[in-house]
Amino acid sequence: MHDNVLSDKQPTENESLKRSRKKQKKEDAWKPDGPKDPFSMLDSLPESKQQEIQKALHLFSLGPTLPKTLQQAKKHTYRFWETQPVPRLGDSVETHGPIVEGEASVRMEPYSLPQGFSWDTLDLSNPSVLKELCTLLNENYMEEDDNTMRFEFSSDYLQWALQPPNWLAQWHCGVRVDSNKKLVGFIAALPVDVRIYETEKRMVQVKFLCVHKKLRLKRMTPVLIRELTRRVNQQGVFQAVYTAALVLPTPLSSCRYWHRPLNLRKLMELSYPSLKQNMSLQRAVKFNRLPDVTKTPGLRRMTEEDAAGVHSLLQANLDKFHLSPILSLQEVEHWLLPRENVIDTYVVQGDDGTLTDMVSFYSVSYRALNHPVHTDLRAAHLLYVTSTATDPVDLMEDTLVLAQTEGFDIFFALNVMDNQSFLENLKFSISDKSLHYYLYNWMCPTMSPDK
């Protein structure tokens, strides 16, 4: 009875006045005479408070709004993706072709951003702009779930990754704060010719979608995707390929990362996840020991003179799969010719001078956060491997030896194409991380990672 009386009690005049004053204080805090933008407001807080907010935002980004498994995805509502030309989760697709035909009239006006922000086309030939992009990505682009590792992209790496043949500046799409011109958002598209089953199609590959951590709640990601789509459509391209660690509608294929320790002691000191925990350091080092030198005759680093031979060798291999790029000679030169701390490619030359095998891997550096000893982690990621004369296990073991000699700490590979043939034999371990492949505005049957 007392509960009912309390719940039905009307506030007195004094109580109403107090509540009104509290409400007014909250409103005053957001008036225009306060901070001009979200960064000045947050930066004005004590350092300890800023760290609390960063941690809360990081935890939020790991929450149920971002499914990482198909089971989680089935329970999730994709408000943005339900408006896009992509297959729905659970649909069984047996046909091939665009979901919607190319629009007769493409939107000319840019999409609207939240107040206080503006679009920018990034000129990556400008060193200061490239440095800004490095800063944005290194501080905000995908970090480990336990917040211990963060990407550390170099200017050389980003120029390689974002400026292949026929790249367009307007497809390097940025968002800036009006008040101080700070770069706080980015998304890019690269031109790519793709073979999907029996169809060859000009598409774009979408890369480096990134929004500043302090703006994750402003729902800028959908606007970035829409604006990039508009800019791509203006060039007569209506399909895209992209990858994500998250499950979105709907994966064309889902692959798993495998990793091979190269500097085991360092990895264990960094408490790197997914390492075998059932043996001592001494036993683990012995278990993972590699030969001191390579053993494949004719194995050497790729040179410019090898480009045509590598192009023929690689494209013949790629043509076996249901989803693969169609590379020009210029693209092979761009993506595969060695660049220090960016990309390494090795070839095997037969006795008659022809190239019989090739393997390439690119370099990604990570910054170790709050570690008392180590500041970085160097990872090699397998890009392509093609073997016609050398056993794939032997070729990849030599690749691991070369990567270790060059100072890499760990070697990553996906279980795509023919990679499964050597992963277990060379003591790669399967990780708990997946990479999902997606097509935008194109439907076709799903495929297994080896296709």
CSV table of C-alpha atoms in Angstrom, one decimal, residues 2-449:
chain,number,residue,atom,x,y,z
A,2,HIS,CA,2.8,2.4,0.9
A,3,ASP,CA,4.4,1.6,-2.5
A,4,ASN,CA,1.3,2.7,-4.3
A,5,VAL,CA,1.1,5.9,-2.4
A,6,LEU,CA,4.8,6.7,-3.2
A,7,SER,CA,4.4,5.9,-6.9
A,8,ASP,CA,1.3,8.1,-7.2
A,9,LYS,CA,2.7,11.0,-5.2
A,10,GLN,CA,2.8,14.3,-7.1
A,11,PRO,CA,5.9,16.5,-6.9
A,12,THR,CA,5.7,19.6,-4.8
A,13,GLU,CA,6.4,23.1,-6.3
A,14,ASN,CA,9.9,23.1,-4.7
A,15,GLU,CA,10.7,19.7,-6.2
A,16,SER,CA,9.5,20.8,-9.6
A,17,LEU,CA,11.7,23.9,-9.4
A,18,LYS,CA,14.8,21.8,-8.5
A,19,ARG,CA,14.2,19.4,-11.4
A,20,SER,CA,13.8,22.4,-13.7
A,21,ARG,CA,17.1,23.8,-12.6
A,22,LYS,CA,18.9,20.5,-13.1
A,23,LYS,CA,17.5,20.2,-16.6
A,24,GLN,CA,18.6,23.7,-17.4
A,25,LYS,CA,22.1,23.0,-16.2
A,26,LYS,CA,22.3,20.0,-18.6
A,27,GLU,CA,21.0,22.0,-21.5
A,28,ASP,CA,23.5,24.9,-20.7
A,29,ALA,CA,26.4,22.5,-20.9
A,30,TRP,CA,25.7,21.9,-24.6
A,31,LYS,CA,25.1,25.6,-25.6
A,32,PRO,CA,27.1,27.1,-28.5
A,33,ASP,CA,29.2,29.2,-26.1
A,34,GLY,CA,30.7,25.9,-24.8
A,35,PRO,CA,33.3,23.8,-26.7
A,36,LYS,CA,33.2,24.3,-30.4
A,37,ASP,CA,33.6,20.6,-31.4
A,38,PRO,CA,33.6,17.2,-29.7
A,39,PHE,CA,37.4,17.0,-29.5
A,40,SER,CA,37.9,20.3,-27.6
A,41,MET,CA,35.2,19.1,-25.2
A,42,LEU,CA,36.8,15.7,-24.6
A,43,ASP,CA,40.4,17.0,-24.7
A,44,SER,CA,39.5,19.5,-21.9
A,45,LEU,CA,38.8,16.6,-19.6
A,46,PRO,CA,41.5,15.3,-17.2
A,47,GLU,CA,43.8,12.6,-18.8
A,48,SER,CA,42.4,9.9,-16.4
A,49,LYS,CA,38.8,10.7,-17.5
A,50,GLN,CA,39.8,10.6,-21.2
A,51,GLN,CA,41.3,7.2,-20.7
A,52,GLU,CA,38.1,6.0,-19.1
A,53,ILE,CA,36.1,7.2,-22.0
A,54,GLN,CA,38.5,5.6,-24.5
A,55,LYS,CA,38.2,2.3,-22.6
A,56,ALA,CA,34.4,2.6,-22.6
A,57,LEU,CA,34.3,3.3,-26.3
A,58,HIS,CA,36.6,0.3,-27.0
A,59,LEU,CA,34.3,-2.0,-24.9
A,60,PHE,CA,31.3,-0.6,-26.7
A,61,SER,CA,32.9,-1.4,-30.1
A,62,LEU,CA,33.2,-5.0,-29.0
A,63,GLY,CA,29.6,-5.2,-27.9
A,64,PRO,CA,26.7,-7.1,-29.4
A,65,THR,CA,26.2,-4.5,-32.1
A,66,LEU,CA,29.1,-5.9,-34.0
A,67,PRO,CA,28.5,-9.7,-34.6
A,68,LYS,CA,31.6,-11.8,-35.2
A,69,THR,CA,29.9,-15.1,-35.7
A,70,LEU,CA,27.1,-16.3,-37.9
A,71,GLN,CA,25.1,-17.2,-34.7
A,72,GLN,CA,25.4,-13.7,-33.4
A,73,ALA,CA,24.6,-12.3,-36.8
A,74,LYS,CA,21.3,-14.2,-37.1
A,75,LYS,CA,20.1,-12.4,-34.0
A,76,HIS,CA,21.3,-8.9,-35.1
A,77,THR,CA,19.3,-6.3,-36.9
A,78,TYR,CA,21.2,-4.7,-39.8
A,79,ARG,CA,19.4,-1.4,-40.2
A,80,PHE,CA,21.9,0.0,-42.7
A,81,TRP,CA,22.6,-3.2,-44.7
A,82,GLU,CA,19.0,-4.0,-45.1
A,83,THR,CA,18.8,-0.9,-47.4
A,84,GLN,CA,21.8,-2.0,-49.5
A,85,PRO,CA,21.9,-4.3,-52.6
A,86,VAL,CA,23.4,-7.3,-50.8
A,87,PRO,CA,22.0,-10.8,-50.2
A,88,ARG,CA,20.1,-11.4,-46.9
A,89,LEU,CA,21.5,-13.7,-44.3
A,90,GLY,CA,20.0,-17.1,-44.7
A,91,ASP,CA,19.1,-16.7,-48.4
A,92,SER,CA,20.2,-19.5,-50.8
A,93,VAL,CA,21.5,-17.9,-53.9
A,94,GLU,CA,21.8,-20.0,-57.1
A,95,THR,CA,21.8,-17.2,-59.7
A,96,HIS,CA,24.6,-14.9,-61.0
A,97,GLY,CA,24.3,-11.2,-61.7
A,98,PRO,CA,23.7,-7.7,-60.3
A,99,ILE,CA,21.1,-7.3,-57.6
A,100,VAL,CA,20.2,-3.9,-59.0
A,101,GLU,CA,21.1,-2.6,-62.4
A,102,GLY,CA,23.4,0.4,-62.8
A,103,GLU,CA,21.4,3.6,-62.1
A,104,ALA,CA,20.4,5.7,-65.1
A,105,SER,CA,21.0,8.9,-63.0
A,106,VAL,CA,23.7,8.9,-60.3
A,107,ARG,CA,23.3,11.3,-57.3
A,108,MET,CA,25.4,14.4,-57.9
A,109,GLU,CA,25.3,16.0,-54.4
A,110,PRO,CA,27.4,14.6,-51.6
A,111,TYR,CA,25.6,13.0,-48.7
A,112,SER,CA,25.0,15.1,-45.6
A,113,LEU,CA,27.4,14.8,-42.6
A,114,PRO,CA,26.6,15.6,-39.0
A,115,GLN,CA,26.9,19.3,-38.2
A,116,GLY,CA,30.5,20.4,-37.8
A,117,PHE,CA,32.0,18.0,-40.3
A,118,SER,CA,32.9,18.2,-44.0
A,119,TRP,CA,34.0,15.9,-46.8
A,120,ASP,CA,37.5,16.0,-48.2
A,121,THR,CA,39.3,14.3,-51.0
A,122,LEU,CA,42.7,13.2,-49.7
A,123,ASP,CA,45.7,14.0,-51.9
A,124,LEU,CA,48.1,11.2,-50.9
A,125,SER,CA,50.9,12.7,-53.0
A,126,ASN,CA,51.1,15.4,-50.3
A,127,PRO,CA,53.4,14.2,-47.5
A,128,SER,CA,51.5,16.1,-44.8
A,129,VAL,CA,48.1,14.6,-45.9
A,130,LEU,CA,49.7,11.1,-46.0
A,131,LYS,CA,51.0,11.7,-42.5
A,132,GLU,CA,47.6,12.7,-41.3
A,133,LEU,CA,46.1,9.5,-42.7
A,134,CYS,CA,48.8,7.4,-41.0
A,135,THR,CA,47.9,9.1,-37.7
A,136,LEU,CA,44.2,8.4,-38.1
A,137,LEU,CA,44.7,4.8,-39.0
A,138,ASN,CA,47.4,4.0,-36.4
A,139,GLU,CA,45.3,5.5,-33.6
A,140,ASN,CA,41.8,4.3,-34.6
A,141,TYR,CA,41.9,1.4,-37.1
A,142,MET,CA,41.2,-2.1,-35.7
A,143,GLU,CA,43.0,-3.1,-32.6
A,144,GLU,CA,43.2,-6.4,-30.8
A,145,ASP,CA,40.1,-7.2,-28.6
A,146,ASP,CA,42.2,-7.0,-25.4
A,147,ASN,CA,43.5,-3.6,-26.5
A,148,THR,CA,47.2,-4.7,-26.4
A,149,MET,CA,48.1,-4.3,-30.1
A,150,ARG,CA,47.5,-1.6,-32.7
A,151,PHE,CA,48.4,-1.3,-36.4
A,152,GLU,CA,51.4,0.9,-37.2
A,153,PHE,CA,51.1,1.7,-40.9
A,154,SER,CA,54.0,3.6,-42.6
A,155,SER,CA,53.6,6.2,-45.4
A,156,ASP,CA,55.3,3.7,-47.8
A,157,TYR,CA,52.9,1.0,-46.9
A,158,LEU,CA,49.8,3.2,-47.5
A,159,GLN,CA,51.1,4.5,-50.8
A,160,TRP,CA,51.6,0.9,-51.9
A,161,ALA,CA,48.2,-0.2,-50.6
A,162,LEU,CA,46.2,2.8,-51.9
A,163,GLN,CA,47.9,3.9,-55.1
A,164,PRO,CA,47.9,1.0,-57.6
A,165,PRO,CA,47.6,1.6,-61.4
A,166,ASN,CA,44.5,3.7,-62.3
A,167,TRP,CA,43.8,4.8,-58.7
A,168,LEU,CA,41.5,7.8,-58.4
A,169,ALA,CA,42.0,10.6,-55.9
A,170,GLN,CA,38.2,11.1,-55.4
A,171,TRP,CA,38.0,7.5,-54.2
A,172,HIS,CA,40.2,8.5,-51.2
A,173,CYS,CA,37.4,9.9,-49.2
A,174,GLY,CA,38.0,11.7,-45.9
A,175,VAL,CA,36.0,13.5,-43.2
A,176,ARG,CA,37.3,16.5,-41.4
A,177,VAL,CA,36.2,18.6,-38.4
A,178,ASP,CA,35.2,22.1,-39.6
A,179,SER,CA,36.7,24.0,-36.7
A,180,ASN,CA,40.3,22.6,-36.8
A,181,LYS,CA,40.4,20.5,-40.1
A,182,LYS,CA,41.4,17.4,-38.1
A,183,LEU,CA,41.0,14.2,-40.2
A,184,VAL,CA,38.5,12.0,-38.3
A,185,GLY,CA,37.2,9.6,-41.0
A,186,PHE,CA,38.4,7.7,-44.1
A,187,ILE,CA,37.3,5.1,-46.7
A,188,ALA,CA,39.0,4.2,-49.9
A,189,ALA,CA,38.2,2.3,-53.1
A,190,LEU,CA,40.7,0.8,-55.6
A,191,PRO,CA,39.9,-0.2,-59.2
A,192,VAL,CA,40.1,-4.0,-59.7
A,193,ASP,CA,39.0,-6.4,-62.5
A,194,VAL,CA,37.5,-9.5,-60.9
A,195,ARG,CA,36.5,-13.0,-62.2
A,196,ILE,CA,33.5,-14.4,-60.4
A,197,TYR,CA,32.8,-17.9,-61.6
A,198,GLU,CA,32.5,-17.4,-65.3
A,199,THR,CA,32.0,-13.6,-65.3
A,200,GLU,CA,34.6,-10.9,-65.6
A,201,LYS,CA,33.7,-7.6,-64.0
A,202,ARG,CA,35.2,-4.2,-63.3
A,203,MET,CA,34.7,-3.5,-59.6
A,204,VAL,CA,36.3,-1.6,-56.8
A,205,GLN,CA,37.9,-3.0,-53.7
A,206,VAL,CA,36.9,-1.1,-50.6
A,207,LYS,CA,39.7,-0.7,-48.0
A,208,PHE,CA,40.6,1.1,-44.7
A,209,LEU,CA,37.1,2.1,-43.5
A,210,CYS,CA,38.0,4.0,-40.3
A,211,VAL,CA,36.2,6.4,-38.0
A,212,HIS,CA,37.9,8.2,-35.1
A,213,LYS,CA,37.1,6.5,-31.7
A,214,LYS,CA,35.6,9.6,-30.3
A,215,LEU,CA,33.0,9.7,-33.1
A,216,ARG,CA,31.9,6.0,-33.1
A,217,LEU,CA,28.5,6.9,-31.8
A,218,LYS,CA,27.7,9.4,-34.5
A,219,ARG,CA,26.9,6.7,-37.1
A,220,MET,CA,29.4,8.0,-39.6
A,221,THR,CA,30.2,4.6,-41.1
A,222,PRO,CA,26.9,4.3,-43.1
A,223,VAL,CA,27.4,7.9,-44.5
A,224,LEU,CA,31.0,7.1,-45.5
A,225,ILE,CA,29.9,3.9,-47.3
A,226,ARG,CA,27.1,5.8,-49.1
A,227,GLU,CA,29.3,8.7,-50.1
A,228,LEU,CA,32.0,6.3,-51.5
A,229,THR,CA,29.4,4.4,-53.4
A,230,ARG,CA,28.1,7.6,-54.9
A,231,ARG,CA,31.6,8.6,-56.0
A,232,VAL,CA,32.3,5.1,-57.5
A,233,ASN,CA,28.9,5.1,-59.3
A,234,GLN,CA,29.8,8.4,-60.9
A,235,GLN,CA,32.6,6.5,-62.7
A,236,GLY,CA,30.2,3.9,-64.0
A,237,VAL,CA,31.2,1.2,-61.5
A,238,PHE,CA,28.4,-0.5,-59.5
A,239,GLN,CA,30.0,-3.5,-57.9
A,240,ALA,CA,32.5,-3.9,-55.1
A,241,VAL,CA,34.5,-6.5,-53.2
A,242,TYR,CA,35.5,-6.1,-49.6
A,243,THR,CA,36.5,-8.1,-46.5
A,244,ALA,CA,35.7,-7.7,-42.8
A,245,ALA,CA,36.3,-9.5,-39.6
A,246,LEU,CA,32.7,-8.9,-38.7
A,247,VAL,CA,29.7,-10.9,-40.1
A,248,LEU,CA,27.6,-8.7,-42.3
A,249,PRO,CA,24.9,-9.6,-44.8
A,250,THR,CA,26.1,-11.9,-46.4
A,251,PRO,CA,29.6,-13.6,-46.6
A,252,LEU,CA,30.5,-15.0,-50.0
A,253,SER,CA,33.1,-17.0,-48.2
A,254,SER,CA,34.5,-17.2,-44.7
A,255,CYS,CA,38.2,-18.0,-44.1
A,256,ARG,CA,40.3,-18.5,-41.0
A,257,TYR,CA,43.7,-17.0,-40.2
A,258,TRP,CA,46.6,-19.4,-39.4
A,259,HIS,CA,49.8,-18.2,-37.8
A,260,ARG,CA,53.3,-19.6,-37.6
A,261,PRO,CA,55.6,-18.2,-34.8
A,262,LEU,CA,59.0,-17.0,-36.0
A,263,ASN,CA,60.3,-15.3,-32.8
A,264,LEU,CA,58.6,-17.4,-30.2
A,265,ARG,CA,60.3,-15.9,-27.1
A,266,LYS,CA,59.1,-12.4,-28.0
A,267,LEU,CA,55.5,-13.7,-28.8
A,268,MET,CA,55.3,-15.4,-25.4
A,269,GLU,CA,56.6,-12.3,-23.6
A,270,LEU,CA,53.9,-10.3,-25.4
A,271,SER,CA,51.3,-13.0,-24.3
A,272,TYR,CA,50.3,-13.4,-27.9
A,273,PRO,CA,46.9,-15.1,-28.1
A,274,SER,CA,46.5,-18.6,-29.6
A,275,LEU,CA,50.0,-19.8,-28.8
A,276,LYS,CA,50.3,-23.3,-27.6
A,277,GLN,CA,50.3,-23.2,-23.8
A,278,ASN,CA,51.0,-26.9,-23.1
A,279,MET,CA,54.8,-26.7,-23.4
A,280,SER,CA,57.7,-24.8,-21.9
A,281,LEU,CA,59.5,-22.1,-23.7
A,282,GLN,CA,62.5,-24.4,-24.3
A,283,ARG,CA,60.3,-27.1,-25.8
A,284,ALA,CA,58.3,-24.6,-27.8
A,285,VAL,CA,61.4,-23.0,-29.3
A,286,LYS,CA,62.7,-26.5,-30.3
A,287,PHE,CA,59.3,-27.5,-31.7
A,288,ASN,CA,59.2,-24.4,-34.0
A,289,ARG,CA,62.8,-24.3,-35.0
A,290,LEU,CA,63.4,-23.7,-38.7
A,291,PRO,CA,66.4,-24.5,-40.9
A,292,ASP,CA,69.2,-21.9,-41.0
A,293,VAL,CA,69.2,-21.6,-44.8
A,294,THR,CA,66.8,-22.2,-47.7
A,295,LYS,CA,67.1,-25.4,-49.7
A,296,THR,CA,65.3,-24.7,-53.0
A,297,PRO,CA,67.7,-24.3,-56.0
A,298,GLY,CA,67.2,-21.2,-58.0
A,299,LEU,CA,65.2,-19.3,-55.3
A,300,ARG,CA,65.9,-15.6,-55.4
A,301,ARG,CA,64.3,-12.2,-54.9
A,302,MET,CA,62.1,-11.0,-57.8
A,303,THR,CA,63.4,-8.2,-60.1
A,304,GLU,CA,61.8,-6.0,-62.7
A,305,GLU,CA,62.9,-8.3,-65.4
A,306,ASP,CA,60.8,-11.1,-63.8
A,307,ALA,CA,57.5,-9.2,-64.1
A,308,ALA,CA,56.2,-10.7,-67.3
A,309,GLY,CA,57.1,-14.3,-66.2
A,310,VAL,CA,55.6,-13.7,-62.8
A,311,HIS,CA,52.4,-12.3,-64.4
A,312,SER,CA,52.0,-15.4,-66.6
A,313,LEU,CA,52.7,-17.8,-63.8
A,314,LEU,CA,50.5,-16.1,-61.2
A,315,GLN,CA,47.5,-15.5,-63.5
A,316,ALA,CA,47.5,-19.1,-64.7
A,317,ASN,CA,47.2,-20.1,-61.1
A,318,LEU,CA,44.5,-17.5,-60.2
A,319,ASP,CA,42.3,-18.6,-63.1
A,320,LYS,CA,41.6,-21.9,-61.3
A,321,PHE,CA,39.5,-20.3,-58.6
A,322,HIS,CA,35.9,-19.1,-58.6
A,323,LEU,CA,36.9,-15.6,-57.2
A,324,SER,CA,40.1,-14.0,-58.2
A,325,PRO,CA,41.6,-10.8,-59.5
A,326,ILE,CA,42.5,-10.4,-63.2
A,327,LEU,CA,45.9,-8.6,-63.0
A,328,SER,CA,47.6,-6.5,-65.6
A,329,LEU,CA,51.4,-6.5,-66.0
A,330,GLN,CA,51.4,-3.0,-64.5
A,331,GLU,CA,49.5,-4.3,-61.4
A,332,VAL,CA,51.9,-7.2,-61.0
A,333,GLU,CA,54.8,-4.8,-61.0
A,334,HIS,CA,53.0,-2.6,-58.4
A,335,TRP,CA,51.8,-5.2,-56.1
A,336,LEU,CA,54.8,-7.6,-56.2
A,337,LEU,CA,58.0,-5.9,-56.9
A,338,PRO,CA,59.9,-5.8,-53.6
A,339,ARG,CA,59.7,-2.7,-51.5
A,340,GLU,CA,61.6,-2.5,-48.2
A,341,ASN,CA,59.4,-3.1,-45.2
A,342,VAL,CA,56.3,-3.3,-47.5
A,343,ILE,CA,56.3,-6.3,-49.9
A,344,ASP,CA,58.7,-9.1,-50.7
A,345,THR,CA,58.4,-11.5,-53.6
A,346,TYR,CA,60.7,-14.5,-54.4
A,347,VAL,CA,60.8,-16.6,-57.5
A,348,VAL,CA,62.3,-19.9,-58.4
A,349,GLN,CA,64.2,-20.0,-61.7
A,350,GLY,CA,64.7,-23.3,-63.5
A,351,ASP,CA,67.9,-24.4,-65.3
A,352,ASP,CA,66.5,-23.2,-68.6
A,353,GLY,CA,65.8,-19.7,-67.2
A,354,THR,CA,62.0,-19.9,-66.9
A,355,LEU,CA,60.2,-19.1,-63.7
A,356,THR,CA,58.5,-22.1,-62.2
A,357,ASP,CA,57.4,-20.9,-58.7
A,358,MET,CA,56.8,-17.6,-56.9
A,359,VAL,CA,55.8,-16.5,-53.4
A,360,SER,CA,55.1,-13.1,-51.9
A,361,PHE,CA,54.3,-11.7,-48.5
A,362,TYR,CA,53.7,-8.2,-47.2
A,363,SER,CA,54.8,-6.5,-44.0
A,364,VAL,CA,52.4,-5.2,-41.3
A,365,SER,CA,53.8,-3.7,-38.1
A,366,TYR,CA,51.9,-3.5,-34.8
A,367,ARG,CA,52.5,-1.3,-31.8
A,368,ALA,CA,52.6,-3.1,-28.5
A,369,LEU,CA,50.5,-1.1,-26.0
A,370,ASN,CA,51.7,-0.6,-22.4
A,371,HIS,CA,54.3,-3.4,-22.5
A,372,PRO,CA,57.4,-3.0,-20.3
A,373,VAL,CA,59.9,-4.4,-22.8
A,374,HIS,CA,58.6,-4.7,-26.4
A,375,THR,CA,57.2,-1.8,-28.4
A,376,ASP,CA,56.4,-3.5,-31.7
A,377,LEU,CA,55.5,-6.7,-33.5
A,378,ARG,CA,56.5,-7.4,-37.1
A,379,ALA,CA,54.1,-9.7,-39.0
A,380,ALA,CA,54.5,-11.2,-42.5
A,381,HIS,CA,51.2,-11.8,-44.3
A,382,LEU,CA,51.2,-14.3,-47.2
A,383,LEU,CA,49.9,-12.7,-50.4
A,384,TYR,CA,50.3,-15.2,-53.3
A,385,VAL,CA,52.1,-18.5,-53.7
A,386,THR,CA,52.2,-20.4,-57.0
A,387,SER,CA,54.1,-23.7,-57.3
A,388,THR,CA,54.5,-25.7,-60.5
A,389,ALA,CA,57.9,-27.4,-59.9
A,390,THR,CA,58.7,-27.1,-56.2
A,391,ASP,CA,56.8,-28.9,-53.5
A,392,PRO,CA,54.5,-26.3,-51.8
A,393,VAL,CA,55.7,-27.4,-48.4
A,394,ASP,CA,59.3,-26.9,-49.3
A,395,LEU,CA,58.7,-23.6,-51.0
A,396,MET,CA,56.8,-22.2,-48.0
A,397,GLU,CA,59.3,-23.6,-45.5
A,398,ASP,CA,62.0,-21.6,-47.4
A,399,THR,CA,59.6,-18.6,-47.2
A,400,LEU,CA,59.4,-18.9,-43.4
A,401,VAL,CA,63.2,-19.1,-43.2
A,402,LEU,CA,63.5,-15.9,-45.3
A,403,ALA,CA,60.9,-14.1,-43.2
A,404,GLN,CA,62.7,-15.1,-40.0
A,405,THR,CA,66.0,-13.9,-41.4
A,406,GLU,CA,64.4,-10.5,-42.3
A,407,GLY,CA,63.4,-10.1,-38.7
A,408,PHE,CA,59.7,-10.9,-38.7
A,409,ASP,CA,58.2,-12.2,-35.5
A,410,ILE,CA,55.2,-14.1,-36.9
A,411,PHE,CA,53.8,-15.3,-40.3
A,412,PHE,CA,50.1,-15.2,-41.2
A,413,ALA,CA,48.3,-17.1,-43.9
A,414,LEU,CA,44.6,-17.6,-44.7
A,415,ASN,CA,43.2,-21.0,-45.6
A,416,VAL,CA,42.4,-19.7,-49.1
A,417,MET,CA,43.2,-21.2,-52.5
A,418,ASP,CA,45.8,-24.0,-52.1
A,419,ASN,CA,47.2,-22.9,-48.8
A,420,GLN,CA,45.7,-25.7,-46.8
A,421,SER,CA,48.2,-28.0,-48.5
A,422,PHE,CA,51.1,-26.7,-46.3
A,423,LEU,CA,49.6,-25.1,-43.2
A,424,GLU,CA,49.6,-28.0,-40.8
A,425,ASN,CA,52.8,-29.6,-42.2
A,426,LEU,CA,54.7,-26.4,-41.4
A,427,LYS,CA,53.2,-26.1,-37.9
A,428,PHE,CA,50.9,-23.2,-38.5
A,429,SER,CA,48.2,-22.9,-35.8
A,430,ILE,CA,44.6,-22.0,-36.6
A,431,SER,CA,43.6,-18.8,-34.8
A,432,ASP,CA,40.2,-17.7,-33.5
A,433,LYS,CA,40.0,-14.9,-36.1
A,434,SER,CA,38.1,-15.1,-39.4
A,435,LEU,CA,38.0,-13.0,-42.5
A,436,HIS,CA,34.8,-12.8,-44.5
A,437,TYR,CA,34.7,-11.9,-48.2
A,438,TYR,CA,31.8,-9.9,-49.5
A,439,LEU,CA,30.4,-8.7,-52.9
A,440,TYR,CA,28.3,-5.5,-53.1
A,441,ASN,CA,25.5,-5.5,-55.7
A,442,TRP,CA,26.3,-8.9,-57.0
A,443,MET,CA,24.7,-12.3,-56.3
A,444,CYS,CA,26.2,-15.7,-56.8
A,445,PRO,CA,26.5,-19.0,-54.9
A,446,THR,CA,28.7,-19.0,-51.9
A,447,MET,CA,32.1,-20.8,-52.1
A,448,SER,CA,34.5,-22.6,-49.9
A,449,PRO,CA,37.8,-20.9,-48.9
